[in-house]
Short mmCIF file of C-alpha atoms in Angstrom, two decimals:
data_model
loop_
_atom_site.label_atom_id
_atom_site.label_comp_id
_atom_site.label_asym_id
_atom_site.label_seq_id
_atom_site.Cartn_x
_atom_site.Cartn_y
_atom_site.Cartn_z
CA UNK A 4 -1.44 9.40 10.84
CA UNK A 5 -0.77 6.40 12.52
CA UNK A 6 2.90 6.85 12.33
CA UNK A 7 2.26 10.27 14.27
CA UNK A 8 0.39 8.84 16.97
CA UNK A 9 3.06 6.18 18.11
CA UNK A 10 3.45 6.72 21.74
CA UNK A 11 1.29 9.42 21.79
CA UNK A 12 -1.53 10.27 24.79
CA UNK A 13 -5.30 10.05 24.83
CA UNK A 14 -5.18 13.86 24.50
CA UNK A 15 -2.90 14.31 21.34
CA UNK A 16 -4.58 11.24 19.48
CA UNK A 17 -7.57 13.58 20.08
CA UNK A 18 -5.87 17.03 19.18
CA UNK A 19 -4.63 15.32 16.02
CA UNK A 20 -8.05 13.75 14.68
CA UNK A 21 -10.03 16.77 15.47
CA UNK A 22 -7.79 18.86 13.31
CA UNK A 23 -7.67 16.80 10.86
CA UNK A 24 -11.79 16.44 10.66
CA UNK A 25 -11.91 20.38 11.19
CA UNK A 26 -9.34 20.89 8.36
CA UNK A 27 -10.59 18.41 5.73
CA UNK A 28 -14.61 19.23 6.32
CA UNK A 29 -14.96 22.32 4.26
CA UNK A 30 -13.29 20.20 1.60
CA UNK A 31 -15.14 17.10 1.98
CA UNK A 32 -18.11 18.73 1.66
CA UNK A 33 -17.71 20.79 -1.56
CA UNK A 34 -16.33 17.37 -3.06
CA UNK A 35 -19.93 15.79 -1.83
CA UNK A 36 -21.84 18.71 -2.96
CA UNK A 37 -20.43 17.97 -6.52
CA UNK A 38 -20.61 14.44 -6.29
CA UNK A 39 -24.24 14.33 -5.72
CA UNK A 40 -25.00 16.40 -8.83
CA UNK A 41 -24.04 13.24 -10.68
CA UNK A 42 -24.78 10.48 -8.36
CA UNK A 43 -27.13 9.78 -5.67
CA UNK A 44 -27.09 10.89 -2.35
CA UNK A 45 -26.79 7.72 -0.86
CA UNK A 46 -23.97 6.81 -2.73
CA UNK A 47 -22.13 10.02 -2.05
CA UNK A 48 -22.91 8.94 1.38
CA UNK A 49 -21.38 5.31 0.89
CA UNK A 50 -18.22 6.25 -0.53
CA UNK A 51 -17.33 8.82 1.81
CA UNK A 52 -17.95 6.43 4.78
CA UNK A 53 -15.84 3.70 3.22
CA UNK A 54 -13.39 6.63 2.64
CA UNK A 55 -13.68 7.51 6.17
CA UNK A 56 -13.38 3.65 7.14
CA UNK A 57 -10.15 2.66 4.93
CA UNK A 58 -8.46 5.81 5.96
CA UNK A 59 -9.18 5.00 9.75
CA UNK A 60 -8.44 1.51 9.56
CA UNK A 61 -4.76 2.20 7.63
CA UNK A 62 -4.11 4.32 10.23
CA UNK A 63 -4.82 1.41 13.30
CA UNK A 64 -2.65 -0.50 11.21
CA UNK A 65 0.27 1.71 10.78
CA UNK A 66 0.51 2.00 14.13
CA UNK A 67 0.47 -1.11 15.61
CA UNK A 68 3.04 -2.49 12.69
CA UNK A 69 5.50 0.34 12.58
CA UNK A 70 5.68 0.97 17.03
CA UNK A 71 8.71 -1.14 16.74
CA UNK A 72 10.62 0.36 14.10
CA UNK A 73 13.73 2.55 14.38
CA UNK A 74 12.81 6.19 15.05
CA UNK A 75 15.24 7.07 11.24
CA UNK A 76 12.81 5.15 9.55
CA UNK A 77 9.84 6.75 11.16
CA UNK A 78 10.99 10.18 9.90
CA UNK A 79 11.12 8.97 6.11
CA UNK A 80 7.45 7.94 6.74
CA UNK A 81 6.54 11.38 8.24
CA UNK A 82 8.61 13.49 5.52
CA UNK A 83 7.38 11.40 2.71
CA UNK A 84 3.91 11.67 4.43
CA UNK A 85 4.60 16.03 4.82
CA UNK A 86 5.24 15.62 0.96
CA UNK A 87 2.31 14.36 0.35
CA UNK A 88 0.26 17.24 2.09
CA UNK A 89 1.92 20.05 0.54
CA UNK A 90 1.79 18.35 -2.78
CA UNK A 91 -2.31 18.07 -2.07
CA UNK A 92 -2.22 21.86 -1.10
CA UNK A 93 -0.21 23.04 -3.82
CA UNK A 94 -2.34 21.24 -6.55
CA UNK A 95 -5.77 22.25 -4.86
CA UNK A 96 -5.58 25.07 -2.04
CA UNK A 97 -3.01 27.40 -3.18
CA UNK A 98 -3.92 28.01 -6.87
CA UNK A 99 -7.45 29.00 -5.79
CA UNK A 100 -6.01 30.70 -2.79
CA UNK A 101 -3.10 32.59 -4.87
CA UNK A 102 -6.02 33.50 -7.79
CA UNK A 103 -8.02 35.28 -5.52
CA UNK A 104 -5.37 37.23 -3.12
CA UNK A 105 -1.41 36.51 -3.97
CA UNK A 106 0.05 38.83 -1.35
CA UNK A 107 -2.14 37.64 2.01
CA UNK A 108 -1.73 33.76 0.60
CA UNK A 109 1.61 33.77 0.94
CA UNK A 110 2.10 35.35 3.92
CA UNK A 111 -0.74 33.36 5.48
CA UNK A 112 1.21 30.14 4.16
CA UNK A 113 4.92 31.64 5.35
CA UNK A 114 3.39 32.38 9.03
CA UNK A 115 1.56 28.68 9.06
CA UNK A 116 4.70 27.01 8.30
CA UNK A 117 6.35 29.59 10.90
CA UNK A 118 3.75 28.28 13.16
CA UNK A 119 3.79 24.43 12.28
CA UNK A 120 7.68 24.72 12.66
CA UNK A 121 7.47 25.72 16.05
CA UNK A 122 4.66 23.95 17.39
CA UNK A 123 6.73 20.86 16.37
CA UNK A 124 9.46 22.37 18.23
CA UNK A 125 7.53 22.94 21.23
CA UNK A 126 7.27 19.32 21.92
CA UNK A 127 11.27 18.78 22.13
#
């Protein structure tokens, strides 16, 4: 994330957290709800506020360590950092998405990436 917001404006820095809380929330808090079966609230709690803290704080420092670096290296961060996400979704959103409804799932995930593709492009 920090890699994303180098050189970015108040407003995108914004745009980008906010989607990123609004995407992750459902699954943060079905991964709580099961974590508190086993442990105690307040740790649940803890360790999703450290979470919250690490991930923040790794994402201050990738972008005041990598402003300076050369734009080519920038985009193996960001396509080894796209990897990443898809690998996430394919191992926990699309095999529950696919097991329920195979034909809207993919054409939900064809017109996202239809979507993300030119959004991206938008900005050129």
């Amino acid at each position: 994330m920090g890699v994303a917001l180098i050189g970015a404006g108040p407003l995108s820095v914004a745009a980008l957290s906010g989607s990123i809380l609004l995407s992750n929330l459902p699954e943060a808090a079905g991964g709580a709800k099961e974590m508190a079966e086993n442990h105690s609230k307040k740790k649940v709690l803890l360790l999703w506020v450290a979470t919250a803290a690490i991930l923040a704080g790794a994402a201050l420092i990738g972008h005041f360590l990598l402003t300076d670096v050369k734009q080519e290296y920038l985009n193996y961060i960001k396509c080894f950092a796209g990897g990443a996400v898809v690998a996430s979704l394919a191992l926990e959103v699309f095999p529950k998405s696919f097991k329920k409804d195979k034909y809207w799932s993919g054409i939900a995930t064809t017109i996202g990436l239809i979507i993300a593709l030119f959004l991206n492009n938008l900005g050129e």
